[in-house]
PDB file of C-alpha atoms in Angstrom:
ATOM      1  CA  MET A 195     -73.075   3.770 185.676  1.00 50.00           C
ATOM      2  CA  PRO A 196     -75.101   5.942 188.126  1.00 53.00           C
ATOM      3  CA  PRO A 197     -73.081   7.311 191.047  1.00 52.00           C
ATOM      4  CA  ASP A 198     -75.504   5.997 193.679  1.00 54.00           C
ATOM      5  CA  TRP A 199     -75.228   2.337 192.646  1.00 53.00           C
ATOM      6  CA  GLY A 200     -74.077   0.120 195.462  1.00 54.00           C
ATOM      7  CA  PHE A 201     -71.373  -2.531 195.504  1.00 50.00           C
ATOM      8  CA  ALA A 202     -73.815  -5.302 194.487  1.00 52.00           C
ATOM      9  CA  ASP A 203     -75.099  -3.286 191.513  1.00 53.00           C
ATOM     10  CA  ARG A 204     -71.590  -2.528 190.321  1.00 53.00           C
ATOM     11  CA  GLY A 205     -70.592  -6.174 190.755  1.00 52.00           C
ATOM     12  CA  LYS A 206     -73.518  -7.345 188.608  1.00 50.00           C
ATOM     13  CA  MET A 207     -72.633  -4.884 185.898  1.00 52.00           C
ATOM     14  CA  ALA A 208     -68.944  -5.917 185.929  1.00 50.00           C
ATOM     15  CA  PHE A 209     -69.892  -9.582 185.714  1.00 49.00           C
ATOM     16  CA  ALA A 210     -72.238  -8.956 182.784  1.00 50.00           C
ATOM     17  CA  VAL A 211     -69.659  -6.868 180.939  1.00 47.00           C
ATOM     18  CA  GLY A 212     -67.001  -9.525 181.499  1.00 50.00           C
ATOM     19  CA  ARG A 213     -69.208 -12.187 179.935  1.00 48.00           C
ATOM     20  CA  CYS A 214     -69.881 -10.164 176.804  1.00 47.00           C
ATOM     21  CA  LEU A 215     -67.871  -9.908 173.635  1.00 40.00           C
ATOM     22  CA  GLN A 216     -69.256  -6.560 172.648  1.00 42.00           C
ATOM     23  CA  ILE A 217     -71.113  -3.856 174.507  1.00 41.00           C
ATOM     24  CA  LEU A 218     -73.388  -1.647 172.429  1.00 43.00           C
ATOM     25  CA  PRO A 219     -75.280   1.397 173.793  1.00 44.00           C
ATOM     26  CA  CYS A 220     -79.025   1.294 173.487  1.00 42.00           C
ATOM     27  CA  SER A 221     -81.567   3.798 174.795  1.00 41.00           C
ATOM     28  CA  ASN A 222     -84.888   2.754 173.273  1.00 43.00           C
ATOM     29  CA  PHE A 223     -86.063   0.271 175.907  1.00 40.00           C
ATOM     30  CA  SER A 224     -88.524   0.759 178.714  1.00 41.00           C
ATOM     31  CA  SER A 225     -87.229   1.340 182.239  1.00 41.00           C
ATOM     32  CA  SER A 226     -90.028  -0.590 183.899  1.00 40.00           C
ATOM     33  CA  SER A 227     -88.185  -3.890 183.943  1.00 40.00           C
ATOM     34  CA  SER A 228     -86.086  -4.785 186.961  1.00 39.00           C
ATOM     35  CA  ALA A 229     -84.807  -8.194 185.821  1.00 40.00           C
ATOM     36  CA  PHE A 230     -82.633  -9.554 183.045  1.00 39.00           C
ATOM     37  CA  LEU A 231     -84.460 -10.290 179.805  1.00 41.00           C
ATOM     38  CA  GLY A 232     -83.033 -12.700 177.255  1.00 42.00           C
ATOM     39  CA  LYS A 233     -83.811 -12.902 173.582  1.00 40.00           C
ATOM     40  CA  ASN A 234     -82.606 -15.656 171.281  1.00 42.00           C
ATOM     41  CA  ASN A 235     -81.665 -13.839 168.108  1.00 42.00           C
ATOM     42  CA  GLY A 236     -80.601 -16.659 165.773  1.00 42.00           C
ATOM     43  CA  ARG A 237     -76.959 -17.405 166.537  1.00 43.00           C
ATOM     44  CA  LEU A 238     -76.698 -14.517 169.013  1.00 41.00           C
ATOM     45  CA  TRP A 239     -77.936 -14.318 172.560  1.00 44.00           C
ATOM     46  CA  VAL A 240     -78.993 -10.751 173.295  1.00 43.00           C
ATOM     47  CA  THR A 241     -79.251  -9.751 176.959  1.00 45.00           C
ATOM     48  CA  TYR A 242     -80.730  -6.450 178.054  1.00 45.00           C
ATOM     49  CA  LEU A 243     -79.356  -5.016 181.273  1.00 47.00           C
ATOM     50  CA  PRO A 244     -81.930  -2.689 182.896  1.00 52.00           C
ATOM     51  CA  GLY A 245     -80.974   0.419 184.809  1.00 49.00           C
ATOM     52  CA  ARG A 246     -82.172   1.460 188.209  1.00 50.00           C
ATOM     53  CA  GLU A 247     -85.344   3.473 188.631  1.00 51.00           C
ATOM     54  CA  GLY A 248     -84.773   7.004 187.505  1.00 49.00           C
ATOM     55  CA  TYR A 249     -82.062   6.030 185.062  1.00 47.00           C
ATOM     56  CA  GLY A 250     -84.260   4.584 182.338  1.00 48.00           C
ATOM     57  CA  ARG A 251     -81.979   5.585 179.471  1.00 48.00           C
ATOM     58  CA  HIS A 252     -78.879   3.891 180.892  1.00 46.00           C
ATOM     59  CA  TYR A 253     -79.254   0.497 179.235  1.00 45.00           C
ATOM     60  CA  SER A 254     -76.690  -1.700 177.568  1.00 46.00           C
ATOM     61  CA  ARG A 255     -77.172  -4.481 175.058  1.00 48.00           C
ATOM     62  CA  ALA A 256     -74.730  -7.368 175.328  1.00 44.00           C
ATOM     63  CA  VAL A 257     -74.265  -9.401 172.165  1.00 44.00           C
ATOM     64  CA  VAL A 258     -72.546 -12.713 172.776  1.00 42.00           C
ATOM     65  CA  GLN A 259     -71.508 -14.865 169.833  1.00 42.00           C
ATOM     66  CA  ALA A 260     -72.723 -18.421 170.343  1.00 44.00           C
ATOM     67  CA  GLN A 261     -70.046 -21.084 170.529  1.00 51.00           C
ATOM     68  CA  GLN A 262     -69.502 -22.681 167.136  1.00 71.00           C
ATOM     69  CA  ARG A 263     -68.999 -26.447 167.152  1.00 80.00           C
ATOM     70  CA  PRO A 264     -68.003 -28.473 164.091  1.00 84.00           C
ATOM     71  CA  THR A 265     -70.520 -31.155 163.171  1.00 87.00           C
ATOM     72  CA  TRP A 266     -70.493 -33.892 160.552  1.00 86.00           C
ATOM     73  CA  LEU A 267     -73.168 -31.952 158.651  1.00 86.00           C
ATOM     74  CA  PRO A 268     -72.783 -28.143 158.751  1.00 86.00           C
ATOM     75  CA  GLY A 269     -75.696 -26.453 160.465  1.00 83.00           C
ATOM     76  CA  LEU A 270     -76.895 -29.639 162.140  1.00 84.00           C
ATOM     77  CA  ASP A 271     -77.793 -29.524 165.827  1.00 88.00           C
ATOM     78  CA  PRO A 272     -76.094 -32.506 167.514  1.00 90.00           C
ATOM     79  CA  PRO A 273     -78.109 -34.612 169.961  1.00 91.00           C
ATOM     80  CA  PRO A 274     -77.859 -33.442 173.581  1.00 90.00           C
ATOM     81  CA  TYR A 275     -76.002 -36.546 174.764  1.00 91.00           C
ATOM     82  CA  LEU A 276     -73.168 -35.809 172.313  1.00 92.00           C
ATOM     83  CA  ASP A 277     -71.854 -32.661 173.948  1.00 89.00           C
ATOM     84  CA  GLY A 278     -68.440 -32.629 172.256  1.00 88.00           C
ATOM     85  CA  SER A 279     -66.512 -33.993 175.234  1.00 88.00           C
ATOM     86  CA  LEU A 280     -65.659 -37.290 173.500  1.00 91.00           C
ATOM     87  CA  ALA A 281     -62.717 -37.559 171.127  1.00 90.00           C
ATOM     88  CA  GLY A 282     -63.932 -37.231 167.552  1.00 91.00           C
ATOM     89  CA  ASP A 283     -67.469 -36.267 168.579  1.00 92.00           C
ATOM     90  CA  PHE A 284     -69.049 -34.444 165.643  1.00 92.00           C
ATOM     91  CA  GLY A 285     -72.644 -35.188 166.590  1.00 91.00           C
ATOM     92  CA  PHE A 286     -73.046 -38.200 164.288  1.00 92.00           C
ATOM     93  CA  ASP A 287     -75.595 -40.674 165.636  1.00 92.00           C
ATOM     94  CA  PRO A 288     -78.524 -40.875 163.188  1.00 89.00           C
ATOM     95  CA  LEU A 289     -79.866 -44.067 164.801  1.00 91.00           C
ATOM     96  CA  GLY A 290     -79.710 -42.735 168.350  1.00 91.00           C
ATOM     97  CA  LEU A 291     -77.530 -45.609 169.561  1.00 90.00           C
ATOM     98  CA  GLY A 292     -75.785 -43.502 172.179  1.00 91.00           C
ATOM     99  CA  GLU A 293     -78.829 -42.219 174.042  1.00 92.00           C
ATOM    100  CA  ASP A 294     -78.144 -44.626 176.898  1.00 92.00           C
ATOM    101  CA  PRO A 295     -74.963 -43.462 178.718  1.00 91.00           C
ATOM    102  CA  ALA A 296     -73.820 -47.022 179.459  1.00 90.00           C
ATOM    103  CA  SER A 297     -74.245 -48.046 175.817  1.00 91.00           C
ATOM    104  CA  LEU A 298     -72.449 -44.915 174.658  1.00 93.00           C
ATOM    105  CA  LYS A 299     -69.389 -45.781 176.783  1.00 92.00           C
ATOM    106  CA  TRP A 300     -69.277 -49.257 175.284  1.00 92.00           C
ATOM    107  CA  TYR A 301     -69.720 -48.001 171.708  1.00 93.00           C
ATOM    108  CA  VAL A 302     -66.817 -45.601 172.215  1.00 93.00           C
ATOM    109  CA  GLN A 303     -64.567 -48.497 173.238  1.00 92.00           C
ATOM    110  CA  ALA A 304     -65.860 -50.704 170.414  1.00 93.00           C
ATOM    111  CA  GLU A 305     -65.161 -48.029 167.807  1.00 95.00           C
ATOM    112  CA  LEU A 306     -61.673 -47.518 169.208  1.00 94.00           C
ATOM    113  CA  VAL A 307     -60.830 -51.222 168.949  1.00 93.00           C
ATOM    114  CA  HIS A 308     -62.275 -51.538 165.433  1.00 95.00           C
ATOM    115  CA  ALA A 309     -60.337 -48.440 164.377  1.00 96.00           C
ATOM    116  CA  ARG A 310     -57.060 -49.922 165.623  1.00 94.00           C
ATOM    117  CA  PHE A 311     -57.699 -53.250 163.923  1.00 94.00           C
ATOM    118  CA  ALA A 312     -58.534 -51.408 160.702  1.00 96.00           C
ATOM    119  CA  MET A 313     -55.319 -49.353 160.849  1.00 97.00           C
ATOM    120  CA  ALA A 314     -53.265 -52.509 161.411  1.00 96.00           C
ATOM    121  CA  GLY A 315     -55.139 -54.270 158.590  1.00 95.00           C
ATOM    122  CA  VAL A 316     -54.651 -51.453 156.088  1.00 97.00           C
ATOM    123  CA  ALA A 317     -50.931 -51.276 156.850  1.00 96.00           C
ATOM    124  CA  GLY A 318     -50.565 -55.054 156.593  1.00 95.00           C
ATOM    125  CA  ILE A 319     -52.460 -55.308 153.303  1.00 96.00           C
ATOM    126  CA  LEU A 320     -50.571 -52.459 151.633  1.00 96.00           C
ATOM    127  CA  VAL A 321     -47.107 -53.566 152.774  1.00 96.00           C
ATOM    128  CA  THR A 322     -47.537 -57.239 151.876  1.00 94.00           C
ATOM    129  CA  ASP A 323     -49.199 -56.349 148.578  1.00 94.00           C
ATOM    130  CA  LEU A 324     -46.306 -54.038 147.723  1.00 95.00           C
ATOM    131  CA  PHE A 325     -43.795 -56.802 148.468  1.00 94.00           C
ATOM    132  CA  ARG A 326     -45.819 -59.229 146.348  1.00 93.00           C
ATOM    133  CA  VAL A 327     -46.205 -56.919 143.325  1.00 93.00           C
ATOM    134  CA  THR A 328     -42.548 -55.867 143.324  1.00 92.00           C
ATOM    135  CA  GLY A 329     -41.420 -59.490 143.675  1.00 90.00           C
ATOM    136  CA  ILE A 330     -39.433 -58.913 146.858  1.00 92.00           C
ATOM    137  CA  ILE A 331     -41.255 -61.729 148.651  1.00 89.00           C
ATOM    138  CA  ASP A 332     -43.450 -64.462 147.240  1.00 88.00           C
ATOM    139  CA  LEU A 333     -46.709 -63.816 149.060  1.00 89.00           C
ATOM    140  CA  PRO A 334     -50.342 -64.588 148.280  1.00 90.00           C
ATOM    141  CA  VAL A 335     -52.795 -61.770 147.638  1.00 92.00           C
ATOM    142  CA  TRP A 336     -54.255 -60.585 150.934  1.00 93.00           C
ATOM    143  CA  TYR A 337     -57.730 -62.125 150.606  1.00 91.00           C
ATOM    144  CA  GLU A 338     -56.196 -65.574 149.994  1.00 91.00           C
ATOM    145  CA  ALA A 339     -53.630 -65.389 152.795  1.00 87.00           C
ATOM    146  CA  GLY A 340     -55.942 -67.141 155.239  1.00 82.00           C
ATOM    147  CA  ALA A 341     -55.939 -70.305 153.115  1.00 83.00           C
ATOM    148  CA  THR A 342     -52.142 -70.503 152.979  1.00 84.00           C
ATOM    149  CA  LYS A 343     -50.616 -73.717 154.317  1.00 85.00           C
ATOM    150  CA  PHE A 344     -47.567 -73.401 156.567  1.00 83.00           C
ATOM    151  CA  SER A 345     -45.018 -76.112 157.255  1.00 84.00           C
ATOM    152  CA  PHE A 346     -44.433 -75.233 160.911  1.00 87.00           C
ATOM    153  CA  ALA A 347     -48.095 -75.605 161.969  1.00 86.00           C
ATOM    154  CA  SER A 348     -51.458 -76.646 160.569  1.00 87.00           C
ATOM    155  CA  THR A 349     -54.265 -74.191 159.888  1.00 85.00           C
ATOM    156  CA  ARG A 350     -56.319 -75.651 162.727  1.00 89.00           C
ATOM    157  CA  THR A 351     -53.460 -75.212 165.201  1.00 92.00           C
ATOM    158  CA  LEU A 352     -52.906 -71.599 164.166  1.00 90.00           C
ATOM    159  CA  PHE A 353     -56.621 -70.870 164.433  1.00 90.00           C
ATOM    160  CA  ILE A 354     -56.821 -72.301 167.961  1.00 95.00           C
ATOM    161  CA  ILE A 355     -53.739 -70.357 169.086  1.00 95.00           C
ATOM    162  CA  GLN A 356     -55.141 -67.145 167.648  1.00 92.00           C
ATOM    163  CA  LEU A 357     -58.497 -67.804 169.300  1.00 95.00           C
ATOM    164  CA  ILE A 358     -56.872 -68.316 172.707  1.00 95.00           C
ATOM    165  CA  LEU A 359     -54.581 -65.290 172.495  1.00 92.00           C
ATOM    166  CA  MET A 360     -57.200 -62.876 171.178  1.00 92.00           C
ATOM    167  CA  GLY A 361     -59.798 -64.225 173.586  1.00 91.00           C
ATOM    168  CA  PHE A 362     -57.453 -63.654 176.508  1.00 87.00           C
ATOM    169  CA  VAL A 363     -56.631 -60.090 175.484  1.00 84.00           C
ATOM    170  CA  GLU A 364     -60.269 -59.198 174.788  1.00 88.00           C
ATOM    171  CA  THR A 365     -61.335 -60.659 178.125  1.00 87.00           C
ATOM    172  CA  LYS A 366     -58.758 -58.548 179.957  1.00 82.00           C
ATOM    173  CA  ARG A 367     -59.884 -55.490 178.014  1.00 85.00           C
ATOM    174  CA  TYR A 368     -63.514 -56.093 178.988  1.00 86.00           C
ATOM    175  CA  MET A 369     -62.549 -56.575 182.627  1.00 83.00           C
ATOM    176  CA  ASP A 370     -60.697 -53.262 182.585  1.00 82.00           C
ATOM    177  CA  PHE A 371     -63.746 -51.619 181.011  1.00 85.00           C
ATOM    178  CA  THR A 372     -66.156 -52.903 183.645  1.00 86.00           C
ATOM    179  CA  ASN A 373     -63.727 -52.252 186.510  1.00 81.00           C
ATOM    180  CA  PRO A 374     -61.266 -49.519 185.468  1.00 79.00           C
ATOM    181  CA  GLY A 375     -57.789 -49.975 186.905  1.00 71.00           C
ATOM    182  CA  SER A 376     -58.330 -53.571 187.968  1.00 72.00           C
ATOM    183  CA  GLN A 377     -55.903 -54.932 185.363  1.00 67.00           C
ATOM    184  CA  ALA A 378     -53.102 -52.617 186.506  1.00 68.00           C
ATOM    185  CA  ARG A 379     -52.884 -54.184 189.945  1.00 70.00           C
ATOM    186  CA  ASP A 380     -49.955 -56.401 190.898  1.00 69.00           C
ATOM    187  CA  GLY A 381     -50.371 -59.920 189.535  1.00 66.00           C
ATOM    188  CA  ALA A 382     -53.247 -59.066 187.208  1.00 62.00           C
ATOM    189  CA  PHE A 383     -51.192 -59.624 184.050  1.00 67.00           C
ATOM    190  CA  PHE A 384     -48.503 -62.176 184.964  1.00 69.00           C
ATOM    191  CA  GLY A 385     -46.273 -59.492 186.438  1.00 66.00           C
ATOM    192  CA  MET A 386     -46.305 -57.435 183.224  1.00 68.00           C
ATOM    193  CA  GLU A 387     -48.430 -54.618 184.645  1.00 65.00           C
ATOM    194  CA  VAL A 388     -45.484 -52.202 184.736  1.00 65.00           C
ATOM    195  CA  ALA A 389     -44.607 -52.943 181.105  1.00 65.00           C
ATOM    196  CA  LEU A 390     -48.201 -52.279 180.012  1.00 66.00           C
ATOM    197  CA  GLU A 391     -48.995 -49.434 182.430  1.00 66.00           C
ATOM    198  CA  GLY A 392     -52.655 -48.928 181.659  1.00 68.00           C
ATOM    199  CA  LEU A 393     -53.562 -45.254 181.486  1.00 69.00           C
ATOM    200  CA  GLU A 394     -57.345 -45.497 181.276  1.00 79.00           C
ATOM    201  CA  PRO A 395     -59.850 -47.941 179.710  1.00 80.00           C
ATOM    202  CA  GLY A 396     -59.050 -48.236 176.021  1.00 83.00           C
ATOM    203  CA  TYR A 397     -55.638 -46.587 176.332  1.00 83.00           C
ATOM    204  CA  PRO A 398     -52.934 -48.959 177.591  1.00 79.00           C
ATOM    205  CA  GLY A 399     -49.381 -47.670 177.633  1.00 74.00           C
ATOM    206  CA  GLY A 400     -45.986 -48.636 178.954  1.00 71.00           C
ATOM    207  CA  PRO A 401     -42.858 -49.637 177.016  1.00 73.00           C
ATOM    208  CA  LEU A 402     -44.709 -52.347 175.076  1.00 73.00           C
ATOM    209  CA  LEU A 403     -47.697 -50.368 173.789  1.00 75.00           C
ATOM    210  CA  ASN A 404     -46.343 -46.831 174.050  1.00 77.00           C
ATOM    211  CA  PRO A 405     -42.587 -47.094 173.404  1.00 79.00           C
ATOM    212  CA  LEU A 406     -42.286 -43.441 172.319  1.00 81.00           C
ATOM    213  CA  GLY A 407     -43.919 -42.174 175.494  1.00 76.00           C
ATOM    214  CA  LEU A 408     -46.644 -40.242 173.688  1.00 78.00           C
ATOM    215  CA  ALA A 409     -49.700 -38.970 175.556  1.00 76.00           C
ATOM    216  CA  LYS A 410     -48.554 -40.053 179.009  1.00 76.00           C
ATOM    217  CA  ASP A 411     -51.024 -37.576 180.480  1.00 79.00           C
ATOM    218  CA  ILE A 412     -53.969 -39.321 178.846  1.00 79.00           C
ATOM    219  CA  LYS A 413     -56.550 -37.130 180.596  1.00 80.00           C
ATOM    220  CA  ASN A 414     -55.296 -34.081 178.689  1.00 83.00           C
ATOM    221  CA  ALA A 415     -54.254 -35.838 175.474  1.00 85.00           C
ATOM    222  CA  HIS A 416     -57.309 -34.653 173.525  1.00 89.00           C
ATOM    223  CA  GLU A 417     -55.341 -33.897 170.366  1.00 91.00           C
ATOM    224  CA  TRP A 418     -53.726 -37.355 170.280  1.00 90.00           C
ATOM    225  CA  LYS A 419     -57.078 -39.040 170.860  1.00 91.00           C
ATOM    226  CA  LEU A 420     -58.648 -37.020 168.070  1.00 93.00           C
ATOM    227  CA  LYS A 421     -55.864 -37.876 165.628  1.00 94.00           C
ATOM    228  CA  GLU A 422     -56.114 -41.572 166.445  1.00 93.00           C
ATOM    229  CA  ILE A 423     -59.867 -41.835 166.006  1.00 95.00           C
ATOM    230  CA  LYS A 424     -59.787 -39.812 162.766  1.00 96.00           C
ATOM    231  CA  ASN A 425     -57.107 -42.069 161.291  1.00 96.00           C
ATOM    232  CA  GLY A 426     -58.991 -45.108 162.559  1.00 96.00           C
ATOM    233  CA  ARG A 427     -62.231 -44.061 160.886  1.00 97.00           C
ATOM    234  CA  LEU A 428     -60.375 -43.432 157.652  1.00 97.00           C
ATOM    235  CA  ALA A 429     -58.817 -46.888 157.928  1.00 97.00           C
ATOM    236  CA  MET A 430     -62.238 -48.501 158.426  1.00 97.00           C
ATOM    237  CA  VAL A 431     -63.458 -46.841 155.239  1.00 97.00           C
ATOM    238  CA  ALA A 432     -60.273 -47.996 153.471  1.00 96.00           C
ATOM    239  CA  ILE A 433     -60.796 -51.606 154.616  1.00 96.00           C
ATOM    240  CA  LEU A 434     -64.338 -51.506 153.263  1.00 95.00           C
ATOM    241  CA  GLY A 435     -62.918 -50.206 149.985  1.00 94.00           C
ATOM    242  CA  PHE A 436     -60.404 -53.064 149.871  1.00 95.00           C
ATOM    243  CA  PHE A 437     -63.229 -55.576 150.330  1.00 94.00           C
ATOM    244  CA  VAL A 438     -65.308 -54.098 147.504  1.00 92.00           C
ATOM    245  CA  GLN A 439     -62.239 -53.716 145.310  1.00 91.00           C
ATOM    246  CA  ALA A 440     -61.252 -57.354 145.752  1.00 92.00           C
ATOM    247  CA  GLN A 441     -64.777 -58.522 144.982  1.00 91.00           C
ATOM    248  CA  VAL A 442     -64.973 -56.469 141.776  1.00 90.00           C
ATOM    249  CA  THR A 443     -61.436 -56.674 140.366  1.00 90.00           C
ATOM    250  CA  HIS A 444     -60.110 -59.888 142.011  1.00 91.00           C
ATOM    251  CA  VAL A 445     -56.685 -58.315 142.585  1.00 91.00           C
ATOM    252  CA  GLY A 446     -54.985 -56.419 145.392  1.00 92.00           C
ATOM    253  CA  PRO A 447     -54.960 -52.638 145.982  1.00 93.00           C
ATOM    254  CA  ILE A 448     -51.421 -52.136 144.612  1.00 94.00           C
ATOM    255  CA  ASP A 449     -52.382 -53.957 141.391  1.00 92.00           C
ATOM    256  CA  ASN A 450     -55.387 -51.669 141.050  1.00 91.00           C
ATOM    257  CA  LEU A 451     -53.240 -48.603 141.668  1.00 92.00           C
ATOM    258  CA  VAL A 452     -50.727 -49.649 138.999  1.00 91.00           C
ATOM    259  CA  TYR A 453     -53.568 -50.362 136.586  1.00 89.00           C
ATOM    260  CA  HIS A 454     -55.098 -46.923 137.199  1.00 90.00           C
ATOM    261  CA  LEU A 455     -51.789 -45.050 136.859  1.00 91.00           C
ATOM    262  CA  SER A 456     -51.073 -46.736 133.515  1.00 90.00           C
ATOM    263  CA  ASP A 457     -54.002 -44.799 131.974  1.00 86.00           C
ATOM    264  CA  PRO A 458     -55.512 -42.431 134.571  1.00 87.00           C
ATOM    265  CA  TRP A 459     -58.135 -40.912 132.258  1.00 90.00           C
ATOM    266  CA  HIS A 460     -59.661 -44.149 131.038  1.00 85.00           C
ATOM    267  CA  ARG A 461     -59.009 -46.631 133.842  1.00 85.00           C
ATOM    268  CA  THR A 462     -61.043 -45.231 136.720  1.00 86.00           C
ATOM    269  CA  ILE A 463     -63.531 -46.555 139.229  1.00 84.00           C
ATOM    270  CA  ILE A 464     -66.391 -45.662 136.885  1.00 84.00           C
ATOM    271  CA  GLN A 465     -65.038 -47.752 134.011  1.00 83.00           C
ATOM    272  CA  THR A 466     -64.161 -50.569 136.404  1.00 81.00           C
ATOM    273  CA  LEU A 467     -67.636 -50.758 137.879  1.00 79.00           C
ATOM    274  CA  ALA A 468     -69.247 -50.479 134.448  1.00 80.00           C
ATOM    275  CA  GLY A 469     -67.062 -53.271 133.101  1.00 76.00           C
ATOM    276  CA  SER A 470     -67.782 -55.543 136.074  1.00 68.00           C
ATOM    277  CA  GLY A 471     -71.482 -55.324 135.353  1.00 57.00           C
TER     278      GLY A 471
END
């Protein structure tokens, strides 16, 4: 650095050096420039820092490694509205559904709810199917459970009760989405607001829905949010697999697993699909 540089010049140089990962000497550039010049060199951003007049050979080249972000397809540039701030954002939106910010917020909540239903469904199907196959409890296969007749109530009564309960909960969820925090006010949930303790839209808590006290600081719980949405997406794929499996084999997932393990090399998905045709 030249000895006659002032405080402002030294400050600029210190700022530029602090932003760089590597400083490499370079002396083959013209001294006529008096402003910063940028060059996009593939994945690197190269910035040339000019010297003062009379010090044309005192140049530095700052090479800054661009920030790498995981995407659903390696090397793909995610759309600008998916900036990585959302939990589980890997730039996947081939149809451009999230271009509108308001729609994107709603799709995030919709995916979260579907993911939770899928996780509950996968657990319920596997557990009940395991009990049925092992003979612990006499239960119908999962895709026929809805037609089961119960002695304590008729199917119509159960359907109406389920419709009322789920409709009430979904209505409250929508109201909290449109007006965040409104459902946590006193009297908004029959005096149960403390037990639910909503953290933010889509993430209720409290002793009922968060008995282990995980992710109480929901604003900084990025890792927990990421784990939940990843498991939820996997569960949605699993539910789709259960549907296709039931349509092709007409048995439950545990039956299919036992059938496959009895002869793993000859009883696979390929043979099953070929035989169903």
